[in-house]
Tab-separated table of C-alpha atoms and ligand atoms in Angstrom:
chain	number	residue	atom	x	y	z
A	25	MET	CA	-63.297	46.248	-70.470
A	26	THR	CA	-66.169	45.549	-70.049
A	27	PRO	CA	-68.271	43.786	-67.866
A	28	ASP	CA	-69.045	40.890	-70.060
A	29	GLU	CA	-65.007	41.045	-71.504
A	30	PHE	CA	-63.917	40.316	-68.044
A	31	ARG	CA	-65.844	37.928	-66.663
A	32	LYS	CA	-64.830	36.434	-69.516
A	33	ASN	CA	-61.167	36.702	-69.917
A	34	ALA	CA	-61.035	36.315	-66.141
A	35	HIS	CA	-62.361	32.644	-65.954
A	36	GLU	CA	-59.799	31.949	-69.206
A	37	LEU	CA	-56.730	33.497	-66.957
A	38	VAL	CA	-57.808	31.193	-64.139
A	39	GLU	CA	-57.454	29.006	-66.360
A	40	TRP	CA	-53.672	29.389	-67.041
A	41	MET	CA	-53.471	30.197	-63.445
A	42	ALA	CA	-54.702	26.487	-62.393
A	43	GLY	CA	-52.598	25.149	-65.154
A	44	TYR	CA	-49.647	27.012	-64.248
A	45	LEU	CA	-49.711	25.880	-60.739
A	46	GLU	CA	-50.593	22.491	-61.857
A	47	ASN	CA	-47.279	22.299	-64.341
A	48	VAL	CA	-44.912	24.905	-62.876
A	49	GLU	CA	-42.383	21.728	-62.162
A	50	LYS	CA	-41.608	21.928	-65.985
A	51	TYR	CA	-40.047	25.155	-66.282
A	52	PRO	CA	-36.880	26.022	-66.115
A	53	VAL	CA	-36.630	26.969	-62.515
A	54	LYS	CA	-34.188	30.117	-62.541
A	55	SER	CA	-34.762	32.465	-65.607
A	56	GLN	CA	-32.209	31.215	-68.631
A	57	VAL	CA	-32.402	34.460	-70.473
A	58	LYS	CA	-29.680	36.926	-71.103
A	59	PRO	CA	-29.348	40.101	-69.640
A	60	GLY	CA	-32.132	42.733	-71.762
A	61	GLU	CA	-33.268	39.851	-74.022
A	62	ILE	CA	-36.884	40.741	-72.761
A	63	PHE	CA	-36.581	44.865	-72.623
A	64	LYS	CA	-35.334	44.791	-76.836
A	65	GLN	CA	-39.026	42.648	-77.043
A	66	ILE	CA	-40.995	45.889	-75.605
A	67	PRO	CA	-42.140	48.507	-77.952
A	68	ASP	CA	-40.055	51.443	-76.645
A	69	LYS	CA	-43.316	53.218	-77.225
A	70	ALA	CA	-47.076	52.894	-75.204
A	71	PRO	CA	-49.874	51.950	-78.224
A	72	SER	CA	-51.564	54.729	-78.203
A	73	ASP	CA	-54.462	53.042	-79.128
A	74	THR	CA	-57.022	49.789	-77.313
A	75	GLU	CA	-55.270	46.216	-76.923
A	76	PRO	CA	-57.606	43.404	-76.392
A	77	PHE	CA	-56.498	41.121	-74.103
A	78	GLY	CA	-55.501	38.041	-75.139
A	79	GLN	CA	-53.096	40.166	-77.349
A	80	ILE	CA	-51.222	40.748	-73.879
A	81	MET	CA	-51.845	37.399	-73.050
A	82	LYS	CA	-50.111	36.187	-75.717
A	83	ASP	CA	-46.972	38.712	-75.276
A	84	PHE	CA	-46.620	37.469	-71.608
A	85	GLU	CA	-46.588	33.582	-72.820
A	86	GLU	CA	-44.168	34.409	-75.318
A	87	ILE	CA	-42.145	37.128	-74.053
A	88	ILE	CA	-42.681	37.911	-70.314
A	89	MET	CA	-42.801	34.001	-69.141
A	90	PRO	CA	-39.275	33.030	-70.401
A	91	GLY	CA	-38.261	36.098	-67.825
A	92	ILE	CA	-39.504	34.676	-64.842
A	93	THR	CA	-37.508	32.461	-62.116
A	94	HIS	CA	-40.165	30.223	-60.981
A	95	TRP	CA	-40.128	30.655	-57.272
A	96	GLN	CA	-43.371	27.931	-57.205
A	97	ASN	CA	-41.295	25.199	-58.764
A	98	PRO	CA	-40.749	22.884	-55.787
A	99	ASN	CA	-37.293	22.321	-56.915
A	100	PHE	CA	-36.615	26.241	-56.055
A	101	PHE	CA	-33.408	25.956	-53.018
A	102	ALA	CA	-32.176	29.192	-53.905
A	103	TYR	CA	-32.676	32.388	-51.011
A	104	PHE	CA	-35.606	31.438	-49.025
A	105	PRO	CA	-38.662	30.772	-50.313
A	106	ALA	CA	-41.163	32.762	-51.098
A	107	ASN	CA	-43.782	31.021	-51.288
A	108	THR	CA	-47.477	31.060	-52.197
A	109	SER	CA	-50.241	28.626	-51.954
A	110	PRO	CA	-53.788	28.536	-53.549
A	111	PRO	CA	-55.899	30.002	-50.651
A	112	SER	CA	-53.384	32.344	-50.975
A	113	ILE	CA	-53.951	33.568	-54.562
A	114	LEU	CA	-57.204	33.100	-54.030
A	115	ALA	CA	-57.362	36.163	-51.303
A	116	GLU	CA	-55.119	38.104	-53.650
A	117	MET	CA	-57.928	38.071	-56.158
A	118	ILE	CA	-60.663	39.061	-54.524
A	119	ILE	CA	-57.648	41.838	-52.429
A	120	ALA	CA	-56.817	43.219	-56.343
A	121	THR	CA	-60.710	42.904	-56.841
A	122	LEU	CA	-62.139	45.582	-54.121
A	123	GLY	CA	-59.128	47.423	-54.446
A	124	ALA	CA	-59.226	49.235	-51.292
A	125	GLN	CA	-56.829	51.017	-49.443
A	126	CYS	CA	-56.598	50.647	-46.067
A	127	MET	CA	-55.090	53.671	-44.048
A	128	ASN	CA	-57.542	54.175	-42.021
A	129	TRP	CA	-59.769	52.165	-39.603
A	130	GLU	CA	-62.633	54.132	-41.927
A	131	THR	CA	-61.016	53.680	-44.921
A	132	SER	CA	-62.608	49.475	-44.587
A	133	PRO	CA	-63.199	48.496	-40.938
A	134	ALA	CA	-63.214	45.241	-41.317
A	135	ALA	CA	-59.682	45.367	-43.442
A	136	ALA	CA	-58.827	46.885	-39.538
A	137	GLU	CA	-60.345	44.315	-37.688
A	138	LEU	CA	-59.789	41.588	-39.544
A	139	GLU	CA	-55.070	42.112	-39.395
A	140	GLU	CA	-56.019	42.898	-35.439
A	141	LYS	CA	-57.961	39.482	-35.210
A	142	MET	CA	-54.759	38.026	-37.471
A	143	MET	CA	-52.168	39.495	-35.654
A	144	ILE	CA	-53.868	37.312	-32.609
A	145	TRP	CA	-53.765	34.458	-34.178
A	146	LEU	CA	-50.079	34.442	-34.936
A	147	ARG	CA	-49.628	36.505	-31.277
A	148	GLU	CA	-50.509	33.088	-30.108
A	149	LEU	CA	-49.018	30.865	-33.342
A	150	THR	CA	-46.060	31.909	-32.916
A	151	GLY	CA	-45.712	32.360	-28.745
A	152	LEU	CA	-44.878	35.369	-28.268
A	153	PRO	CA	-46.730	37.341	-24.962
A	154	GLU	CA	-49.916	38.392	-24.440
A	155	TYR	CA	-48.454	42.188	-24.383
A	156	PHE	CA	-47.152	42.479	-28.061
A	157	GLU	CA	-49.742	44.239	-30.410
A	158	GLY	CA	-49.146	43.771	-34.190
A	159	VAL	CA	-49.311	45.246	-37.252
A	160	ILE	CA	-48.894	43.746	-41.176
A	161	GLN	CA	-45.860	46.113	-43.037
A	162	ASP	CA	-45.029	45.257	-46.193
A	163	THR	CA	-41.361	43.731	-45.710
A	164	ALA	CA	-39.250	42.598	-42.482
A	165	SER	CA	-37.094	45.967	-44.180
A	166	THR	CA	-39.587	47.967	-43.466
A	167	ALA	CA	-40.253	46.737	-40.598
A	168	THR	CA	-36.795	46.751	-39.121
A	169	LEU	CA	-36.386	50.346	-40.113
A	170	ALA	CA	-39.750	51.377	-38.474
A	171	ALA	CA	-38.579	49.199	-34.914
A	172	ILE	CA	-34.886	51.055	-35.094
A	173	ILE	CA	-36.490	54.433	-35.423
A	174	THR	CA	-39.137	54.055	-33.034
A	175	ALA	CA	-35.709	52.978	-30.536
A	176	ARG	CA	-33.773	55.923	-31.456
A	177	GLU	CA	-37.157	58.096	-30.449
A	178	LYS	CA	-37.476	56.572	-27.177
A	179	THR	CA	-33.540	56.769	-26.512
A	180	THR	CA	-33.346	60.696	-27.599
A	181	GLY	CA	-36.786	60.647	-25.716
A	182	PHE	CA	-38.159	62.000	-28.975
A	183	SER	CA	-36.214	64.448	-29.962
A	184	VAL	CA	-35.014	62.965	-32.918
A	185	ASN	CA	-38.176	63.249	-34.831
A	186	ASP	CA	-38.457	67.042	-33.817
A	187	ASN	CA	-35.096	68.184	-34.114
A	188	GLY	CA	-33.776	65.659	-36.064
A	189	ALA	CA	-30.172	63.610	-35.719
A	190	ALA	CA	-27.423	66.719	-34.905
A	191	SER	CA	-29.829	66.959	-31.455
A	192	ALA	CA	-29.179	63.309	-30.447
A	193	GLY	CA	-25.682	62.400	-29.462
A	194	ILE	CA	-24.086	59.390	-31.437
A	195	LEU	CA	-26.531	56.457	-31.409
A	196	ARG	CA	-25.142	52.422	-32.551
A	197	VAL	CA	-26.534	49.767	-33.045
A	198	TYR	CA	-25.988	45.968	-32.781
A	199	CYS	CA	-26.369	43.066	-34.687
A	200	SER	CA	-24.199	39.935	-35.331
A	201	GLU	CA	-22.059	40.277	-38.657
A	202	GLN	CA	-24.710	37.566	-39.992
A	203	ALA	CA	-27.437	39.631	-39.278
A	204	HIS	CA	-29.067	40.888	-42.996
A	205	SER	CA	-28.513	43.677	-44.537
A	206	SER	CA	-32.091	45.197	-44.117
A	207	VAL	CA	-29.987	45.777	-40.797
A	208	GLU	CA	-27.604	48.264	-42.166
A	209	LYS	CA	-30.026	49.880	-44.709
A	210	ALA	CA	-32.108	50.630	-42.271
A	211	VAL	CA	-29.692	52.286	-40.022
A	212	LYS	CA	-28.935	54.250	-42.919
A	213	ILE	CA	-32.048	55.948	-43.323
A	214	SER	CA	-32.982	56.114	-39.760
A	215	GLY	CA	-29.934	58.836	-39.872
A	216	ILE	CA	-28.000	57.381	-36.882
A	217	GLY	CA	-25.119	56.088	-39.778
A	218	LYS	CA	-23.601	53.096	-41.050
A	219	ASN	CA	-20.393	53.613	-39.119
A	220	ASN	CA	-22.686	53.255	-36.155
A	221	LEU	CA	-23.594	49.956	-36.579
A	222	ILE	CA	-21.340	47.044	-34.690
A	223	LYS	CA	-21.204	43.587	-36.257
A	224	ILE	CA	-20.861	41.533	-32.900
A	225	PRO	CA	-18.538	38.448	-33.801
A	226	VAL	CA	-20.155	35.282	-34.364
A	227	ARG	CA	-19.348	31.809	-32.363
A	228	ASP	CA	-18.553	28.658	-34.277
A	229	ASP	CA	-23.045	27.902	-34.936
A	230	PHE	CA	-22.789	31.556	-36.527
A	231	SER	CA	-24.821	32.785	-33.879
A	232	MET	CA	-23.968	35.758	-32.012
A	233	ASP	CA	-21.427	35.961	-29.188
A	234	PRO	CA	-23.263	37.583	-26.506
A	235	ALA	CA	-19.808	38.332	-24.535
A	236	SER	CA	-18.286	40.698	-27.159
A	237	LEU	CA	-21.124	42.521	-27.401
A	238	GLU	CA	-21.318	42.902	-24.158
A	239	ASP	CA	-17.906	44.025	-24.318
A	240	ALA	CA	-18.882	46.565	-27.447
A	241	VAL	CA	-21.842	47.812	-25.960
A	242	ALA	CA	-19.925	48.940	-22.051
A	243	ALA	CA	-16.418	49.998	-24.690
A	244	ASP	CA	-19.161	52.105	-26.453
A	245	LYS	CA	-21.060	53.900	-23.207
A	246	MET	CA	-17.018	54.903	-21.953
A	247	LYS	CA	-16.594	56.746	-24.859
A	248	GLY	CA	-19.990	59.107	-24.274
A	249	TYR	CA	-21.683	56.981	-27.808
A	250	LEU	CA	-25.818	55.685	-26.919
A	251	PRO	CA	-26.865	52.317	-27.237
A	252	CYS	CA	-30.440	52.356	-28.842
A	253	CYS	CA	-30.832	48.958	-30.461
A	254	VAL	CA	-29.982	45.874	-30.287
A	255	VAL	CA	-30.999	43.162	-33.737
A	256	ALA	CA	-31.243	39.545	-32.527
A	257	THR	CA	-31.576	37.330	-36.081
A	258	ILE	CA	-33.643	33.921	-35.074
A	259	GLY	CA	-32.514	32.062	-38.514
A	260	THR	CA	-29.660	34.231	-40.014
A	261	THR	CA	-29.460	34.023	-44.001
A	262	GLY	CA	-26.925	32.605	-44.880
A	263	THR	CA	-27.472	29.651	-42.350
A	264	THR	CA	-30.589	30.127	-39.608
A	265	ALA	CA	-27.832	30.318	-36.739
A	266	VAL	CA	-29.860	31.231	-33.794
A	267	ASP	CA	-29.069	33.776	-32.077
A	268	PRO	CA	-29.142	34.060	-27.868
A	269	ILE	CA	-32.311	35.756	-27.088
A	270	ARG	CA	-32.009	35.650	-23.194
A	271	ALA	CA	-28.454	36.480	-22.730
A	272	ILE	CA	-28.584	39.018	-25.851
A	273	GLY	CA	-31.761	40.191	-23.996
A	274	GLU	CA	-29.935	40.711	-20.549
A	275	ILE	CA	-27.542	42.383	-21.827
A	276	CYS	CA	-30.437	44.776	-23.119
A	277	SER	CA	-32.358	44.689	-20.117
A	278	LYS	CA	-29.074	45.991	-18.625
A	279	ASN	CA	-28.085	49.215	-20.129
A	280	ASN	CA	-32.063	49.921	-21.310
A	281	VAL	CA	-31.513	49.180	-24.872
A	282	TRP	CA	-33.712	48.439	-27.522
A	283	LEU	CA	-34.114	44.556	-28.247
A	284	HIS	CA	-35.582	44.141	-32.085
A	285	VAL	CA	-35.669	40.502	-33.526
A	286	ASP	CA	-34.835	39.536	-36.863
A	287	ALA	CA	-37.029	36.258	-37.241
A	288	ALA	CA	-38.157	36.421	-41.662
A	289	MET	CA	-37.725	33.473	-42.778
A	290	ALA	CA	-37.924	31.177	-39.149
A	291	GLY	CA	-40.608	32.763	-37.561
A	292	THR	CA	-42.946	30.529	-38.873
A	293	ALA	CA	-40.976	27.608	-37.273
A	294	LEU	CA	-41.917	28.905	-34.093
A	295	ILE	CA	-45.716	27.292	-35.040
A	296	LEU	CA	-44.277	24.193	-33.508
A	297	PRO	CA	-43.663	23.669	-29.743
A	298	GLU	CA	-40.587	21.966	-30.408
A	299	PHE	CA	-38.757	25.148	-32.058
A	300	GLN	CA	-39.814	27.460	-28.817
A	301	TRP	CA	-36.617	27.283	-27.365
A	302	MET	CA	-35.538	30.145	-30.362
A	303	ILE	CA	-37.709	32.667	-28.148
A	304	ASP	CA	-36.002	31.714	-24.774
A	305	GLY	CA	-36.060	35.018	-23.299
A	306	LYS	CA	-38.451	36.347	-25.211
A	307	GLU	CA	-39.542	38.641	-21.958
A	308	TYR	CA	-36.835	41.267	-23.068
A	309	ILE	CA	-37.776	41.592	-26.683
A	310	ASP	CA	-39.285	45.012	-27.258
A	311	SER	CA	-40.208	44.266	-31.058
A	312	PHE	CA	-40.268	41.331	-33.659
A	313	LEU	CA	-40.751	40.219	-36.638
A	314	PHE	CA	-41.906	37.452	-38.952
A	315	ASN	CA	-42.076	36.756	-42.766
A	316	PRO	CA	-45.505	34.571	-43.845
A	317	HIS	CA	-44.235	36.213	-46.813
A	318	LYS	CA	-41.430	33.259	-46.707
A	319	TRP	CA	-42.389	29.963	-45.574
A	320	MET	CA	-46.201	30.126	-44.321
A	321	PHE	CA	-47.878	30.250	-47.364
A	322	THR	CA	-48.742	33.370	-47.848
A	323	ASN	CA	-47.957	35.381	-51.217
A	324	PHE	CA	-45.591	38.520	-50.879
A	325	ASP	CA	-46.444	40.889	-49.406
A	326	CYS	CA	-47.009	40.259	-45.568
A	327	THR	CA	-44.933	40.891	-42.521
A	328	ALA	CA	-46.185	40.163	-39.427
A	329	PHE	CA	-44.397	42.622	-37.342
A	330	PHE	CA	-45.124	42.502	-33.093
A	331	ILE	CA	-44.096	45.749	-30.786
A	332	LYS	CA	-44.619	45.144	-26.475
A	333	ASP	CA	-45.193	48.663	-26.069
A	334	ALA	CA	-47.166	49.986	-29.689
A	335	GLU	CA	-47.643	53.844	-28.512
A	336	LEU	CA	-44.171	54.047	-29.047
A	337	LEU	CA	-44.707	52.844	-32.118
A	338	ILE	CA	-47.841	55.113	-32.848
A	339	ARG	CA	-46.124	58.308	-31.685
A	340	THR	CA	-43.127	57.928	-33.378
A	341	PHE	CA	-44.775	57.442	-37.046
A	342	GLU	CA	-47.792	59.122	-35.654
A	343	ILE	CA	-49.335	62.723	-37.823
A	344	LEU	CA	-52.589	63.883	-38.175
A	345	PRO	CA	-53.077	66.501	-41.090
A	346	GLU	CA	-56.585	67.554	-40.991
A	347	TYR	CA	-57.663	65.571	-44.483
A	348	LEU	CA	-57.176	62.809	-42.215
A	349	LYS	CA	-58.648	63.365	-38.688
A	350	THR	CA	-62.020	61.417	-38.560
A	351	ARG	CA	-64.652	60.923	-36.303
A	352	THR	CA	-63.516	56.964	-34.912
A	353	ARG	CA	-59.496	57.939	-33.866
A	354	GLY	CA	-58.681	57.190	-30.894
A	355	GLN	CA	-61.312	54.063	-30.453
A	356	VAL	CA	-59.896	52.342	-33.001
A	357	ASN	CA	-56.424	50.741	-34.909
A	358	ASP	CA	-55.742	53.292	-37.619
A	359	TYR	CA	-52.893	51.407	-38.706
A	360	ARG	CA	-51.610	54.379	-40.987
A	361	ASP	CA	-49.827	55.721	-37.488
A	362	TRP	CA	-48.425	52.064	-37.487
A	363	GLY	CA	-45.112	52.211	-39.922
A	364	ILE	CA	-43.945	54.360	-42.852
A	365	PRO	CA	-46.317	54.682	-45.385
A	366	LEU	CA	-49.768	55.944	-45.896
A	367	GLY	CA	-51.688	53.336	-48.223
A	368	ARG	CA	-51.630	50.201	-47.076
A	369	ARG	CA	-53.370	46.646	-48.927
A	370	PHE	CA	-55.828	44.476	-47.669
A	371	ARG	CA	-52.901	42.446	-46.275
A	372	ALA	CA	-55.177	40.419	-43.276
A	373	LEU	CA	-57.422	38.643	-45.937
A	374	LYS	CA	-54.446	36.282	-47.273
A	375	LEU	CA	-53.710	35.707	-43.693
A	376	TRP	CA	-57.583	34.504	-43.410
A	377	SER	CA	-57.277	32.615	-46.049
A	378	VAL	CA	-53.938	30.409	-45.368
A	379	ILE	CA	-54.802	29.705	-41.752
A	380	ARG	CA	-58.127	28.551	-42.211
A	381	SER	CA	-57.561	26.489	-45.425
A	382	TYR	CA	-54.830	24.703	-43.753
A	383	GLY	CA	-56.264	24.583	-40.249
A	384	VAL	CA	-52.734	24.757	-37.660
A	385	GLU	CA	-52.347	21.602	-38.062
A	386	GLY	CA	-52.175	21.771	-41.485
A	387	LEU	CA	-49.333	23.947	-41.432
A	388	ARG	CA	-47.603	22.394	-38.815
A	389	LYS	CA	-47.366	19.031	-40.859
A	390	ARG	CA	-45.732	21.221	-43.389
A	391	ILE	CA	-43.406	23.292	-41.530
A	392	ARG	CA	-42.422	19.717	-40.399
A	393	ASP	CA	-41.776	17.808	-43.353
A	394	HIS	CA	-39.620	20.040	-44.515
A	395	ILE	CA	-37.272	19.997	-41.219
A	396	LEU	CA	-37.338	16.630	-42.150
A	397	PHE	CA	-36.066	17.091	-45.154
A	398	ALA	CA	-33.286	19.035	-44.852
A	399	SER	CA	-32.335	16.428	-41.932
A	400	ARG	CA	-32.531	13.733	-44.108
A	401	LEU	CA	-30.233	16.059	-46.785
A	402	GLU	CA	-27.650	16.377	-44.746
A	403	GLN	CA	-27.528	12.550	-43.406
A	404	MET	CA	-27.187	12.281	-47.058
A	405	ILE	CA	-24.555	14.787	-47.638
A	406	ARG	CA	-22.853	13.136	-44.615
A	407	LYS	CA	-22.160	10.014	-46.283
A	408	GLU	CA	-20.428	11.223	-49.535
A	409	THR	CA	-16.531	11.671	-48.391
A	410	ASP	CA	-16.015	14.830	-50.516
A	411	PHE	CA	-18.752	16.591	-49.493
A	412	GLU	CA	-18.151	18.382	-45.996
A	413	ILE	CA	-21.074	20.447	-44.590
A	414	LEU	CA	-20.274	23.829	-43.562
A	415	ALA	CA	-22.493	24.818	-40.609
A	416	PRO	CA	-25.345	23.209	-38.380
A	417	VAL	CA	-28.341	22.286	-39.873
A	418	VAL	CA	-30.810	24.006	-37.326
A	419	ILE	CA	-34.083	24.639	-39.376
A	420	ASN	CA	-34.118	23.750	-43.218
A	421	VAL	CA	-31.029	24.939	-44.885
A	422	VAL	CA	-28.405	22.719	-45.837
A	423	CYS	CA	-25.204	24.309	-46.235
A	424	PHE	CA	-22.164	22.687	-48.109
A	425	ARG	CA	-19.706	22.356	-50.482
A	426	TYR	CA	-18.011	19.674	-52.617
A	427	LEU	CA	-14.363	18.854	-51.309
A	428	PRO	CA	-12.589	16.648	-53.636
A	429	ALA	CA	-9.225	15.065	-52.129
A	430	GLY	CA	-5.799	17.217	-53.257
A	431	SER	CA	-7.797	20.372	-53.722
A	432	ASN	CA	-6.365	23.777	-52.229
A	433	GLU	CA	-8.991	25.684	-51.129
A	434	LYS	CA	-8.799	28.566	-53.812
A	435	GLN	CA	-9.665	25.298	-56.233
A	436	VAL	CA	-12.336	24.299	-54.181
A	437	ASN	CA	-14.033	27.584	-53.931
A	438	ALA	CA	-13.871	27.984	-57.668
A	439	LEU	CA	-14.815	24.456	-57.712
A	440	ASN	CA	-18.070	25.031	-55.980
A	441	GLU	CA	-18.637	28.408	-57.110
A	442	LYS	CA	-19.008	26.668	-60.764
A	443	LEU	CA	-21.028	23.901	-59.782
A	444	ASN	CA	-23.922	26.165	-58.772
A	445	HIS	CA	-23.665	28.036	-62.072
A	446	LEU	CA	-23.433	24.790	-63.440
A	447	LEU	CA	-26.078	23.929	-62.007
A	448	ASN	CA	-28.685	26.306	-62.133
A	449	ASP	CA	-28.328	26.878	-66.185
A	450	THR	CA	-29.362	22.775	-66.386
A	451	GLY	CA	-33.202	24.267	-65.411
A	452	ARG	CA	-33.700	21.718	-63.417
A	453	ILE	CA	-32.774	23.407	-59.125
A	454	TYR	CA	-32.193	26.754	-58.791
A	455	LEU	CA	-29.635	27.154	-55.456
A	456	SER	CA	-27.907	29.787	-54.392
A	457	HIS	CA	-24.696	30.372	-51.769
A	458	THR	CA	-22.805	32.215	-49.318
A	459	MET	CA	-19.214	32.483	-47.740
A	460	LEU	CA	-18.880	30.792	-44.579
A	461	ASN	CA	-15.056	31.494	-43.066
A	462	GLY	CA	-13.465	32.685	-46.464
A	463	LYS	CA	-15.627	28.685	-48.015
A	464	TYR	CA	-17.667	29.350	-51.334
A	465	THR	CA	-20.627	27.862	-49.471
A	466	LEU	CA	-23.947	25.644	-51.295
A	467	ARG	CA	-27.322	26.137	-49.988
A	468	MET	CA	-29.911	23.913	-50.556
A	469	VAL	CA	-33.478	25.501	-49.066
A	470	THR	CA	-35.754	23.108	-48.062
A	471	GLY	CA	-38.860	25.222	-47.722
A	472	GLN	CA	-41.027	25.224	-50.645
A	473	THR	CA	-44.324	25.225	-50.174
A	474	ASN	CA	-44.879	22.282	-52.398
A	475	VAL	CA	-41.115	20.251	-52.171
A	476	THR	CA	-41.186	16.757	-51.151
A	477	LEU	CA	-38.361	14.230	-50.477
A	478	ASP	CA	-38.249	13.160	-54.075
A	479	HIS	CA	-37.586	16.208	-54.979
A	480	VAL	CA	-34.960	16.421	-52.640
A	481	GLU	CA	-33.383	13.200	-53.353
A	482	LYS	CA	-33.337	13.747	-57.282
A	483	ALA	CA	-31.504	17.443	-56.555
A	484	TRP	CA	-28.936	15.781	-54.280
A	485	GLU	CA	-28.376	13.024	-57.203
A	486	LEU	CA	-27.509	15.916	-59.483
A	487	ILE	CA	-25.409	18.091	-57.550
A	488	ARG	CA	-23.696	14.430	-56.549
A	489	LYS	CA	-23.797	13.361	-60.324
A	490	THR	CA	-22.662	16.984	-61.863
A	491	ALA	CA	-19.624	17.892	-59.322
A	492	ARG	CA	-17.815	14.440	-60.335
A	493	THR	CA	-17.933	15.920	-63.944
A	494	LEU	CA	-15.763	19.235	-62.627
A	495	LYS	CA	-12.032	18.747	-62.269
A	496	PRO	CA	-10.300	21.725	-60.293
B	26	PLP	C1	-33.002	37.263	-41.873
B	26	PLP	C2	-33.519	37.919	-43.247
B	26	PLP	N1	-34.167	39.987	-42.372
B	26	PLP	C3	-34.559	40.423	-43.281
B	26	PLP	C4	-34.833	40.333	-44.877
B	26	PLP	C5	-35.458	40.665	-45.721
B	26	PLP	O1	-36.639	40.479	-45.614
B	26	PLP	P1	-37.608	41.325	-46.614
B	26	PLP	O2	-38.075	40.887	-48.311
B	26	PLP	O3	-39.432	41.256	-46.642
B	26	PLP	O4	-37.412	42.920	-46.306
B	26	PLP	C6	-34.280	38.452	-45.596
B	26	PLP	C7	-34.258	38.071	-46.514
B	26	PLP	O5	-33.916	37.196	-47.056
B	26	PLP	C8	-33.498	37.231	-44.272
B	26	PLP	O6	-33.256	36.680	-44.583
């Protein structure tokens, strides 16, 4: 592609992008294609000759777009959001154009220094203590893995890195029954082993029960195990329950156990002074993550990971082959030593663009609106006698089910599963589900960048009407 062709294609693409964002509500939220439908339309062999970009775009529209689920449609109420926003997209365009690989300070000093400053901004905005240092990771899963490996090394005096898992004794990690599956994945990858992840029971509000944690740690110590790390969640995936950080932190501190906090989605709410209660006990936290790529309008991927003692993280991950030695080592942050991958994208630019474009007050307003929509939805659901709220509404997730009179639990579960599929098959809204105490639970998340109260009210109307057409 010549520079002139690039310019022409890029201008046309920007038109397409702006049109997409304007019209995103017109697409079915959840892709309606069947398995294999896209695959069979793509040739089995790569083309041997050049193809014009116009042809690629035509095929993109005809073949690929029907297989896209539109996460940026404000009627996307499933999972947790993966929000983007115009300033984030613009920054991604620059990032892609520069194509800088930011593994060391020297391979792009601006990327390293902007990242350092953005982490200071986010630390201040979320109210974390000043001694925390931050680094951007690709995902929460990677950040939790980095935290657990660092905790493993601290607990074992850095012996597993040198001598392997067999040298260490049996380490134990703890999280609640409602913690995200990325904790289990990290425990498996880190060599601690899934059977050494202890799932602590939750209280009625689905948050971790600290008394059970204390008992579990004490029992493990009696058996000669090495308690290594507790992963507490602020905003569990199922219901956004908030584990009690202070009570958990006191247990960690007494037993010399690492406290990692996963606030993947809900961490964004910490920018609101009225949600600072979620990190009461923050002085006990050793590491903390949240995903601006979920709720803070910064497109995937961008996880903010903070650590109390960055030296421990660096000592765990640093490695220095000859070809990576630089003259500035020791004077600057070489973020390749702060996590798993060597190569790094210039993600800080997205944060810079988003935070400056919205302004802190603009971010706060959007986040407050989303939280308000969830509480309005809860009120609407509570008015109906044939619906039931199944978990406290803490932030931006409402958990509920259809509960027509005279049905047994099995029928109600089947009915709600059917309702979920029927709604998603309309293409008008997209909801996902969880199981709470054996109950099939519909989750509606009011956190998409452009969602309004009108979207929420119309979605609720559709849910109510569709549910009442169903027979047990
Ligand atoms: C609480 C929690 N932690 C971690 C994750 C994993 O996030 P990521 O995709 O960034 O690894 C999720 C995903 O939804 C989550 O809800």
